[in-house]
Every structure is written in structure tokens, then in C-alpha cells.
Tab-separated table of C-alpha atoms in Angstrom:
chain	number	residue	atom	x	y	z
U	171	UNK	CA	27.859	-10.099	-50.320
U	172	UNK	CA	29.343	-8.784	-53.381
U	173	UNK	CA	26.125	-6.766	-55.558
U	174	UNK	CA	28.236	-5.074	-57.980
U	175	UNK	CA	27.014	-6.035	-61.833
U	176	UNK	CA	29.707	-8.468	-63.714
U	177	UNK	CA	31.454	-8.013	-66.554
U	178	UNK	CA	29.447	-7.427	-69.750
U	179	UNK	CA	31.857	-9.826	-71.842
U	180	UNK	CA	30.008	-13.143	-69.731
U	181	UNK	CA	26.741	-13.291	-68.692
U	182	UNK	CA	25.965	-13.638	-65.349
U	183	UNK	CA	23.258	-16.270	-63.332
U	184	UNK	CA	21.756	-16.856	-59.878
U	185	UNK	CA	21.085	-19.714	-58.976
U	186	UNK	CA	18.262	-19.561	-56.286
U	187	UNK	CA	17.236	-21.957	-53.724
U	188	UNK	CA	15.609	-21.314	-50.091
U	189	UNK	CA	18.590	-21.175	-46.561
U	190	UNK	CA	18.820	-19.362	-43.649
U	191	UNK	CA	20.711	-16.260	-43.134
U	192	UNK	CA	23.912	-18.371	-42.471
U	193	UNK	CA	23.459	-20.178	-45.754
U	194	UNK	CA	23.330	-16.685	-47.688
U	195	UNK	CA	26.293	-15.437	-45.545
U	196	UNK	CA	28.591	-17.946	-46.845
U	197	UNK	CA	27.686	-19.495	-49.723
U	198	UNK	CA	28.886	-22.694	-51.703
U	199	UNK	CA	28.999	-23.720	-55.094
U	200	UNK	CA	31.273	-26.956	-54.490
U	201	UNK	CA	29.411	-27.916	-52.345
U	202	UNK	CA	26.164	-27.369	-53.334
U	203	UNK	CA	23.295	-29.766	-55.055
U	204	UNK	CA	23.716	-27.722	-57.692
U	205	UNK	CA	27.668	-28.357	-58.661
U	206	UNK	CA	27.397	-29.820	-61.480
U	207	UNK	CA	25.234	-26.720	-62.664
U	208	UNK	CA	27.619	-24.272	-62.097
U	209	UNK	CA	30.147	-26.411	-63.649
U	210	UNK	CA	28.157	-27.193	-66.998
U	211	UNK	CA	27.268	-22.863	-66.981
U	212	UNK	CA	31.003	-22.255	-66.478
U	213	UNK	CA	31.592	-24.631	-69.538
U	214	UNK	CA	29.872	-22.437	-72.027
U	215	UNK	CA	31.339	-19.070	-70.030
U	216	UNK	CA	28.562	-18.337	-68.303
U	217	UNK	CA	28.947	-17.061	-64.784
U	218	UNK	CA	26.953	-18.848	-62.084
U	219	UNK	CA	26.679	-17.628	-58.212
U	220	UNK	CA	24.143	-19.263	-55.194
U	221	UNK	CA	21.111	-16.595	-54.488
U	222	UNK	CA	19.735	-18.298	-51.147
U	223	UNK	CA	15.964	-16.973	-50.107
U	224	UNK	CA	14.246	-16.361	-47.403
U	225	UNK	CA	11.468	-13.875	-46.242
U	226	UNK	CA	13.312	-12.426	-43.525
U	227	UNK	CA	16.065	-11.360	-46.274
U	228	UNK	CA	13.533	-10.641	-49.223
U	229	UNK	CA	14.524	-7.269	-50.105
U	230	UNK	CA	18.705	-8.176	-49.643
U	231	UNK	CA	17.804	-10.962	-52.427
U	232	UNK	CA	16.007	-9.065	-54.409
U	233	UNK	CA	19.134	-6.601	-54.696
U	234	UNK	CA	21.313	-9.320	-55.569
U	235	UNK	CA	19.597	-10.462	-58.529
U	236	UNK	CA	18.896	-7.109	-59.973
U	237	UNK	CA	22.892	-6.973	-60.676
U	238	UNK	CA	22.200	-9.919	-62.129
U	239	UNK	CA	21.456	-10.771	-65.953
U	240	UNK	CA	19.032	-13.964	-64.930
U	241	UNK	CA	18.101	-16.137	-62.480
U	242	UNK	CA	17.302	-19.730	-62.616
U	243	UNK	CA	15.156	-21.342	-59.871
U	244	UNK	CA	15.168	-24.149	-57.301
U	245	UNK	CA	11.901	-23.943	-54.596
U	246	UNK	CA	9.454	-26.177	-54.288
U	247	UNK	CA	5.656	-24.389	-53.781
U	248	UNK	CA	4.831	-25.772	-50.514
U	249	UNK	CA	7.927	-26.680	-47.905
U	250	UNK	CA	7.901	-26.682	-44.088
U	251	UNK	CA	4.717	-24.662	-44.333
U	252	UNK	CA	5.674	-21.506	-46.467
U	253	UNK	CA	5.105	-21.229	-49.790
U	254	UNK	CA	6.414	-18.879	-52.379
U	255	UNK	CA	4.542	-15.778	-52.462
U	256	UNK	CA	7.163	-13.337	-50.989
U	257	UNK	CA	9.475	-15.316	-53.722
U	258	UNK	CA	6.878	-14.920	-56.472
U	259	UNK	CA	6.485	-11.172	-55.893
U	260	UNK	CA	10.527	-10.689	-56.121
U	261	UNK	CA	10.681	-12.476	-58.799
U	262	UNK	CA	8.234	-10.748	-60.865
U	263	UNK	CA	9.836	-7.625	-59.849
U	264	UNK	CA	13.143	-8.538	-60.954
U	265	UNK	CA	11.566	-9.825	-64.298
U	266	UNK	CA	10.009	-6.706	-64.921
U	267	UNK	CA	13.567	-4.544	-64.814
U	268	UNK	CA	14.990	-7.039	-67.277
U	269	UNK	CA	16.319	-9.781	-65.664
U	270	UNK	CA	15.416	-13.209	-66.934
U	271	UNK	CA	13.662	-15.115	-65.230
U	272	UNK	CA	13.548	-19.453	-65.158
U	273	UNK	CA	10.777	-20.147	-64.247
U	274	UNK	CA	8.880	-17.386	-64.469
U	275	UNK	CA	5.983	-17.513	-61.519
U	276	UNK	CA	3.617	-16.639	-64.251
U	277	UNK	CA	4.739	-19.491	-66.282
U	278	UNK	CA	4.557	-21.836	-63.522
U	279	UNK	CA	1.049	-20.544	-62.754
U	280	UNK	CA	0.283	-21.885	-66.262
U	281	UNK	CA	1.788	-25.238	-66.697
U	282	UNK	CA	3.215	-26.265	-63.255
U	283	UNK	CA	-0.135	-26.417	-61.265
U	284	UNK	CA	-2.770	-29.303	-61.665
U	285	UNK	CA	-4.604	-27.364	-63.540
U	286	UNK	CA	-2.862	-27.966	-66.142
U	287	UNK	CA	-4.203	-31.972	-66.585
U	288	UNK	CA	-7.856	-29.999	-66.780
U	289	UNK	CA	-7.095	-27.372	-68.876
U	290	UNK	CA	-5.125	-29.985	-71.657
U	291	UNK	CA	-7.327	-33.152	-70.897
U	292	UNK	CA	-8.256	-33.042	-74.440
U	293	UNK	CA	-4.607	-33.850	-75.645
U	294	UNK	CA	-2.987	-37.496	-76.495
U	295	UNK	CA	-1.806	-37.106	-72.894
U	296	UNK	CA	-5.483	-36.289	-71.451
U	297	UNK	CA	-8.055	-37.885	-69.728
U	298	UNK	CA	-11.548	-37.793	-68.090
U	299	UNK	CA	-10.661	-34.605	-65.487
U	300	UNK	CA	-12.808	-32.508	-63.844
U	301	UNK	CA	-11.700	-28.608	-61.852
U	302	UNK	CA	-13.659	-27.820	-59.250
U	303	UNK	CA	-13.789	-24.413	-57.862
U	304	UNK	CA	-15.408	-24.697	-54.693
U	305	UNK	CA	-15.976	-27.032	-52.002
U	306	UNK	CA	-19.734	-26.722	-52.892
U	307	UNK	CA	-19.150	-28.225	-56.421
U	308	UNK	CA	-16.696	-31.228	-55.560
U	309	UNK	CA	-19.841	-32.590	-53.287
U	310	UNK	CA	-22.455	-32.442	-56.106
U	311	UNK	CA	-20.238	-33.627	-58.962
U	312	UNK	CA	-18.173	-36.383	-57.224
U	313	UNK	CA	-20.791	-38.636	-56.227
U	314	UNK	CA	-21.543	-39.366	-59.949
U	315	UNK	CA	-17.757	-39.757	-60.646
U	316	UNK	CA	-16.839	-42.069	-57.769
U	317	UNK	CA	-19.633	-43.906	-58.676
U	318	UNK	CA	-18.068	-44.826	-62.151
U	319	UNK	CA	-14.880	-46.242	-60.573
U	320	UNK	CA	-11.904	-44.764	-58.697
U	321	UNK	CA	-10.685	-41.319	-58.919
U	322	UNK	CA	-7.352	-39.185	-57.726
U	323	UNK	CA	-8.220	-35.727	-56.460
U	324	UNK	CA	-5.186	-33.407	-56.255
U	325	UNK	CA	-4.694	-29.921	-54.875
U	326	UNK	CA	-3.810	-27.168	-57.443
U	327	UNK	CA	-0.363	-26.544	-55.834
U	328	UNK	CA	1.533	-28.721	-53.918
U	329	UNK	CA	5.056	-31.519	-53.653
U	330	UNK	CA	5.741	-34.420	-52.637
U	331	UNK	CA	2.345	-35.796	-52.621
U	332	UNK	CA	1.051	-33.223	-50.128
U	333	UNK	CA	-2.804	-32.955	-50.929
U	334	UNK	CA	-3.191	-36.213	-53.324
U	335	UNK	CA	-5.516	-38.626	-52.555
U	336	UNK	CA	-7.604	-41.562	-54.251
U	337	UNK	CA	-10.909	-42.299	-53.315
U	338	UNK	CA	-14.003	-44.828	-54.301
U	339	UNK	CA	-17.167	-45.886	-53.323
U	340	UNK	CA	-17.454	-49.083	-50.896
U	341	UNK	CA	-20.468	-50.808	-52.670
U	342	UNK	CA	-23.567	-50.871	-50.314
U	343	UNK	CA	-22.253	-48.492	-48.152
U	344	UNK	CA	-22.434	-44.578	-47.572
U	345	UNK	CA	-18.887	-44.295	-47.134
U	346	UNK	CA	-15.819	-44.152	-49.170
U	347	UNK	CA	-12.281	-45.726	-48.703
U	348	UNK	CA	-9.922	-42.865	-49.322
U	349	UNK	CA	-5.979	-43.455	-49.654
U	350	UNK	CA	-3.508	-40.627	-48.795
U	351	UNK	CA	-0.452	-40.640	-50.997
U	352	UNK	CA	1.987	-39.865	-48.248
U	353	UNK	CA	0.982	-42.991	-46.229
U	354	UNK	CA	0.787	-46.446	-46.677
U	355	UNK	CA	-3.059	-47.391	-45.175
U	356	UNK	CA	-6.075	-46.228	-46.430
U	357	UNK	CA	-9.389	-45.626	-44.114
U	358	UNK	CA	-12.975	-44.786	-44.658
U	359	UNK	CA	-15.215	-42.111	-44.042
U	360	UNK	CA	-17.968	-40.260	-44.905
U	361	UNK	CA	-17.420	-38.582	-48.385
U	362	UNK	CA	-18.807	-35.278	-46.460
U	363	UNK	CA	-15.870	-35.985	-44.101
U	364	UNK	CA	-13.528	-36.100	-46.963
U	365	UNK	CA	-14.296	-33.225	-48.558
U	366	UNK	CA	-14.326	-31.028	-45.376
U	367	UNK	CA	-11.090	-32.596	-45.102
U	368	UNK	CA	-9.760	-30.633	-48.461
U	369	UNK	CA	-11.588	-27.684	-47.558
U	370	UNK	CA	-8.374	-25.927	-46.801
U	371	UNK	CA	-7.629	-26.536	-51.089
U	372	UNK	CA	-9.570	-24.184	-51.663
U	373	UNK	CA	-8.495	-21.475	-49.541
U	374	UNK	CA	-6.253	-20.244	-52.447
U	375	UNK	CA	-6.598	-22.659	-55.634
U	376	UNK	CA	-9.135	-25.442	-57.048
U	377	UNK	CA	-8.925	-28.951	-56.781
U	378	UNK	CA	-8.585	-31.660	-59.906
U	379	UNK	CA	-10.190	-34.787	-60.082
U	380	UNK	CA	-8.741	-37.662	-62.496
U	381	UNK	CA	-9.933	-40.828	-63.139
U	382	UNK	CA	-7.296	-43.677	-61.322
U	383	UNK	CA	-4.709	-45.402	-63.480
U	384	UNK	CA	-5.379	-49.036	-63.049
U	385	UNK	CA	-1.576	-49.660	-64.362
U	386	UNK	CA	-0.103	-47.049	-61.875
U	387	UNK	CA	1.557	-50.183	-60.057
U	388	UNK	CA	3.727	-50.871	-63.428
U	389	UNK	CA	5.691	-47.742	-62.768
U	390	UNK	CA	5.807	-43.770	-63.512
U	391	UNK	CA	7.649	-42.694	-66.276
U	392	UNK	CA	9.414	-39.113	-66.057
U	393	UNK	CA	10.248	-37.140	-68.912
U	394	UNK	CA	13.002	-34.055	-68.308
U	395	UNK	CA	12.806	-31.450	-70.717
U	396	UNK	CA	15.465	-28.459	-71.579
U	397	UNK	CA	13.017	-25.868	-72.973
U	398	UNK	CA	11.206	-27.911	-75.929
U	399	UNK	CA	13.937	-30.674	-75.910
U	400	UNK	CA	14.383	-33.891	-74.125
U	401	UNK	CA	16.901	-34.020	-71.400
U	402	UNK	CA	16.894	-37.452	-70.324
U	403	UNK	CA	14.124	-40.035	-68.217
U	404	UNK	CA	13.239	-41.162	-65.248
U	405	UNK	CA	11.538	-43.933	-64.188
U	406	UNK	CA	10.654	-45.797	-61.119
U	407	UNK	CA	7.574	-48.380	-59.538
U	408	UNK	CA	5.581	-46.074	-56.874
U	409	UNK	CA	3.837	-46.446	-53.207
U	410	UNK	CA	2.237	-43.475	-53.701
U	411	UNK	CA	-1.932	-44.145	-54.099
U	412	UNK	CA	-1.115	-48.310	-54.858
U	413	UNK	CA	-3.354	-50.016	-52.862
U	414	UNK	CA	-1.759	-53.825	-52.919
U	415	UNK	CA	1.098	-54.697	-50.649
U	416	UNK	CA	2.712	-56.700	-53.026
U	417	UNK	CA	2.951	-54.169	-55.516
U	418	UNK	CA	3.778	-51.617	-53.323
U	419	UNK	CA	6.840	-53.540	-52.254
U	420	UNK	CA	9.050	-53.798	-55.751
U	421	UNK	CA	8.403	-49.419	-55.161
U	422	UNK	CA	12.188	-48.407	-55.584
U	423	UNK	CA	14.304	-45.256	-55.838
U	424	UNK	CA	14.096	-43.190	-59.691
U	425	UNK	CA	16.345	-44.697	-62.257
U	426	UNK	CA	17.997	-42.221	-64.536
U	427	UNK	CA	18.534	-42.889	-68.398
U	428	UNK	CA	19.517	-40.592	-71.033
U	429	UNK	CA	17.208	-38.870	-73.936
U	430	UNK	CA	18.527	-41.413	-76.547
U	431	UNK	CA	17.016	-44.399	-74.392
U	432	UNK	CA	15.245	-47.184	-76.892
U	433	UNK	CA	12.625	-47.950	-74.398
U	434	UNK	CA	11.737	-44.089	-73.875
U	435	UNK	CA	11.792	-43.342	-77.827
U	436	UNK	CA	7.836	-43.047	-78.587
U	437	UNK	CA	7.257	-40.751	-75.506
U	438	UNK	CA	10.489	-38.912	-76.235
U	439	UNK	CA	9.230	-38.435	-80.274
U	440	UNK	CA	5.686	-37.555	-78.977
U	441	UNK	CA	7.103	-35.458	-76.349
U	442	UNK	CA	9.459	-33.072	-78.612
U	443	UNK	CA	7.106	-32.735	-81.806
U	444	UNK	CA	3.291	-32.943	-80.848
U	445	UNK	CA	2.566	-32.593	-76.799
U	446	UNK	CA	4.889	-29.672	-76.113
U	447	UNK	CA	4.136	-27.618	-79.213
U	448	UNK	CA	0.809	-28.429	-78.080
U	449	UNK	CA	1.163	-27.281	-74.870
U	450	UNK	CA	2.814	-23.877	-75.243
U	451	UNK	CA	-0.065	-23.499	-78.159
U	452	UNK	CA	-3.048	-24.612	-75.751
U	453	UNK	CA	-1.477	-22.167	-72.544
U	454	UNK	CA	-0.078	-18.918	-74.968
U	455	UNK	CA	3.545	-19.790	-73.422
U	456	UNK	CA	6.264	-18.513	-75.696
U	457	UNK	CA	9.016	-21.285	-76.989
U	458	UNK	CA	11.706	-18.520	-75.294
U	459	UNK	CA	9.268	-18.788	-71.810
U	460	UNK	CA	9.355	-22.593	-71.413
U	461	UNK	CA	11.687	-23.276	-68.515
U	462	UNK	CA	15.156	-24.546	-68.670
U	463	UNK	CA	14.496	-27.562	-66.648
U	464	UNK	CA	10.922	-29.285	-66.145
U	465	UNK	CA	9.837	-32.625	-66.237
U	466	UNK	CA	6.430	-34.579	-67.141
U	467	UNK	CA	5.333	-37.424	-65.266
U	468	UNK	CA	3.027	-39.918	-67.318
U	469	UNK	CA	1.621	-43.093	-66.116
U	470	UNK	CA	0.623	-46.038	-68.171
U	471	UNK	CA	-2.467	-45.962	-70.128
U	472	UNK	CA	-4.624	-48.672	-72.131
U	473	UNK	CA	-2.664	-51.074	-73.820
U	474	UNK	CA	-2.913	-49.905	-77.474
U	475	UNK	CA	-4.090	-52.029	-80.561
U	476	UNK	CA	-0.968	-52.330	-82.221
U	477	UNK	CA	0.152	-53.531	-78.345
U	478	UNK	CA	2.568	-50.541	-77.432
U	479	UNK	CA	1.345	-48.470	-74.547
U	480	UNK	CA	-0.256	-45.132	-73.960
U	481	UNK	CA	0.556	-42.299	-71.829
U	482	UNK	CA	-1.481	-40.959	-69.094
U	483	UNK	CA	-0.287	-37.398	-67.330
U	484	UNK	CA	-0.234	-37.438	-64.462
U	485	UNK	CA	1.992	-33.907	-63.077
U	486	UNK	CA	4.513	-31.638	-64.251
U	487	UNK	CA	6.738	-30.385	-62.226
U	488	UNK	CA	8.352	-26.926	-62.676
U	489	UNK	CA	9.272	-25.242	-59.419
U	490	UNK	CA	12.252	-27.330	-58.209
U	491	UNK	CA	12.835	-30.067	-60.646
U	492	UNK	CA	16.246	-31.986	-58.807
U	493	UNK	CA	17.718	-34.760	-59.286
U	494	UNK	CA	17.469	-34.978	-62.974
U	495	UNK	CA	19.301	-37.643	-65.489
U	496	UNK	CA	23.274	-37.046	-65.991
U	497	UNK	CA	22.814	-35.085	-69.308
U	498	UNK	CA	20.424	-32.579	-67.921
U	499	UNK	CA	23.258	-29.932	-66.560
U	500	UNK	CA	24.540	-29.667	-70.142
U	501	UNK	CA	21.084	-29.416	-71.420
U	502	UNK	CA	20.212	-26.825	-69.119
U	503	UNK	CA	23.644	-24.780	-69.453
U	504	UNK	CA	22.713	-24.673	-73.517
U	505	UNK	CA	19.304	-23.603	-73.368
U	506	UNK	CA	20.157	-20.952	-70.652
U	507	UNK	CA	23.420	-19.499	-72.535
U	508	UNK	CA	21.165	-19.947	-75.756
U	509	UNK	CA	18.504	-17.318	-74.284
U	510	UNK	CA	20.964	-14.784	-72.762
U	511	UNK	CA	22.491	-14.265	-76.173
U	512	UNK	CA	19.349	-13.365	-77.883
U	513	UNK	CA	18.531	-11.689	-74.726
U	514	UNK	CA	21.719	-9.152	-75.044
């Protein structure tokens, strides 16, 4: 593989996802998930080329993008049981001799964890959540909670659902009924039970405990932002934690819709002047530092007075944020050719 630094007259860009030593051998960008990427980076003359991972290659990659002016990256935190450390430790390398880094694994320790729905419940966005440390302190606080009405406990890190589950009290029992959100049937056990069950959470993170969204079978709305700016919606009716069959059955694939969207508008406006300032206030994350592609996922809240409807986080996602809306390549492409000129 070619290692030799580009031109200085165009900026160069890896774009990193996890393969296999074939995968790295021969590379594709036409191919790729990523096409149209490469295609909106060549647009504003930046030069894009595929930086595949893997452990067993970790010190080959981390050559590669040290020729390289930034990366930009695609891997999820947990997937077929590895997670990113090795990746995270590159990357912070590379950052550190002056290659720029999107996402930075510090940045994503900030904002693309659960603990970021704790750490800004207090936000238009928040709600009633609860961190808890240790296994010790999710058995003598989540009694009382449960006992107020559902809640959704969520490991720090994790995709796909992985480690996401809502649980309540069965009335006149000692057990709880405790729904998985990677299957479709819940079951009930001891709340002892359950907690030994997400003792593993806590082997390296904390767990977060949110109150349940009783609207969460209207739909999830997904907000994709470029940086500070709005790169289109998402939105889509969800399986995941919904408890009636019915509902469960109109669950359908994402639909995409761009930024200027009229039913997206008030999340969009609240999105772009109050939360995200907010945000990168509330976690000390510079405006430069926010990642070129991330998205928010909200779930509908109480029905408002003036009847339009609130927003309830629920995630954001930072680590591998694909598919995305139609705009979001040329979104990205700006924001990324935006920082390497101030960066030069």
C-alpha cells in the first residue's frame, strides 16, 4: 500500500472502517458504502482513500494515516465481540502528531456514550435519569424508580440495542417483567436476577437509567448533524422495547428527509441554535471538535400546551453514523474541507 504523503496543493483523508487483511490489500472506493463520500470529498478537491482496521494490522494502519492530513471514522464500539480500544489508542496517537481526527475517541467519550442523557438531563432534551456506577448502587436505587413506573436501563457503550432493556414492577409480585431490545418477548425474573444479568456493564463503564417513553410506539425521530448544522432526518416506528404487538407491527425501515423538512422544522431550529450550543457548552467540546457526521435520536415527549410535541433523547450516535439522509455527503465534505483549511 502506497504510504508516501500527497501533494500539499489538496488535502488528503482516510476514510476508516474495520476488514480483514484482504479488504486492506485491495481496497475499493467504488465500491464501497462510502462512495458517495469520496465522491462529495473529491467535489471540493479533497483527496479521499479507504484505511481498513484491524488489530492484527494495527501498527501498518497506524502508518498509513500518519501520511495522512485527517482521518474520518466509520466503527461501531461493540461488533462481533471487539471493541475499539486498539483503534482508540491509534487514533489518539495519530491525533497527537497532527493529524485530524473525526471523531476524536476523546470526543466520543464525551457525547457518544449514554452518559451523555445523565450528564445533560437538565436540558430541553432531558429527563428524569439516573448513572449508576456500580452494580451495588443500581440494586438500592432502582427499586424506588421501578416502583414509580417503567424505566430503560442502557449500557454506557454499546449498538444496535446491545445492552438496552426496559423493566417494571409486576404489582403484587417480587418480580419484574424485563424486555430486551434485541428481541421481541419479554420474561420475568427476579430484579436480583436482572441486575446480575448487567453485571458484565460494569466491567468497564456505568449504566443509565431513564424513565420509559410512553409515546415510543409513535416513532423515533433522528436528527443528522454536520458539525453544529443540520444534515437531514430520519425517522421511523420501532420494535425495539414496544411491548404491544400491534404497534410493534407498523415498525418499518428509516425514512430519510432532508434538513429543510416542514415537519422536522422545530427540532431542526432547536437543534442548530439552543441544544447543540448547549451541548458543546455543558461537555467543554470545541465548535472545531464536534464531528463531521453524528446524529441525535429523540423520542416523543408530553404533548405540549400549545399542542405541538416535545422531544425526549434518547441516544446519540457518533462512532459509525451510516446510512444518513441524501444531503449528508455534501454536508460532511464541507465541514471536513472547511476544517483542513484552517487546519493548514
Amino acid at each position: 500500500m502506497n504510504t508516501e504523503r500527497r501533494s500539499p496543493a489538496r488535502h488528503s483523508i482516510g476514510i476508516v472502517s474495520r476488514g480483514d487483511a484482504a479488504a486492506r490489500r485491495d481496497p475499493s472506493r467504488h465500491n464501497s458504502r462510502f462512495a458517495d463520500i469520496y465522491e462529495a470529498l473529491a467535489a471540493v478537491g479533497v483527496e479521499a482513500c479507504p484505511a481498513i482496521y484491524d488489530e492484527s494490522f494495527a501498527e501498518e494502519f497506524r502508518e498509513q494515516l500518519l501520511t495522512l492530513d485527517g482521518v474520518l471514522v466509520w466503527v461501531n464500539p461493540i461488533q462481533d465481540g471487539r471493541n475499539r480500544s486498539g483503534l482508540d489508542a491509534v487514533l489518539r496517537n495519530v491525533a497527537a502528531h497532527g493529524v485530524w481526527v473525526s471523531a476524536h475517541p476523546d470526543v466520543i467519550l464525551k457525547m457518544g456514550t449514554k452518559e451523555v442523557l445523565y450528564r445533560t438531563r437538565s436540558m430541553g432534551w432531558g429527563s428524569d435519569t439516573a448513572l449508576y456506577q456500580t452494580a451495588e448502587a443500581m440494586r438500592a436505587e432502582l427499586p424506588t424508580r421501578i416502583a414509580a413506573g417503567p424505566r430503560v436501563i442502557k449500557r454506557n457503550r454499546g449498538n444496535g440495542g446491545q445492552g438496552v432493556w426496559k423493566i417494571e414492577r409486576l404489582p403484587a409480585s417480587r418480580m419484574v417483567r424485563v424486555l430486551d431490545a434485541t428481541r421481541d418477548v419479554s420474561e420475568e425474573l427476579t430484579l436480583d436476577d436482572f441486575i446480575r444479568r448487567c453485571a458484565e456493564y460494569f466491567d468497564n463503564g456505568s449504566v443509565v437509567d431513564q424513565p420509559f417513553q410512553p409515546r415510543l410506539s409513535e416513532g423515533v425521530v433522528r436528527c443528522y448533524m454536520a458539525g453544529d448544522r443540520c444534515a437531514g432526518f430520519g425517522y421511523h416506528k420501532v420494535k425495539a422495547l414496544v411491548d404491544s404487538p400491534a404497534a410493534r407491527a407498523e415498525a418499518g425501515p428509516r425514512l430519510y428527509a432532508s434538513s429543510a423538512d416542514p415537519r422536522f422544522q422545530p427540532l431542526r431550529r432547536l437543534m442548530e441554535d439552543e441544544w447543540t450550543p448547549q451541548l458543546t457548552s455543558l461537555l467543554d467540546i470545541a465548535r472545531d471538535d464536534l464531528p463531521v457526521i453524528w446524529d441525535a435520536d429523540f423520542m416523543l415527549g408530553r404533548v405540549q400546551a400549545d399542542g405541538s410535541d416535545s422531544y425526549v433523547l434518547g441516544e446519540i450516535n457518533v462512532s459509525s453514523v451510516h446510512p444518513y439522509p441524501d444531503e449528508a455527503p455534501v454536508a460532511i465534505a464541507r465541514r471536513v474541507a472547511d476544517r483542513l483549511k484552517r487546519k493548514s
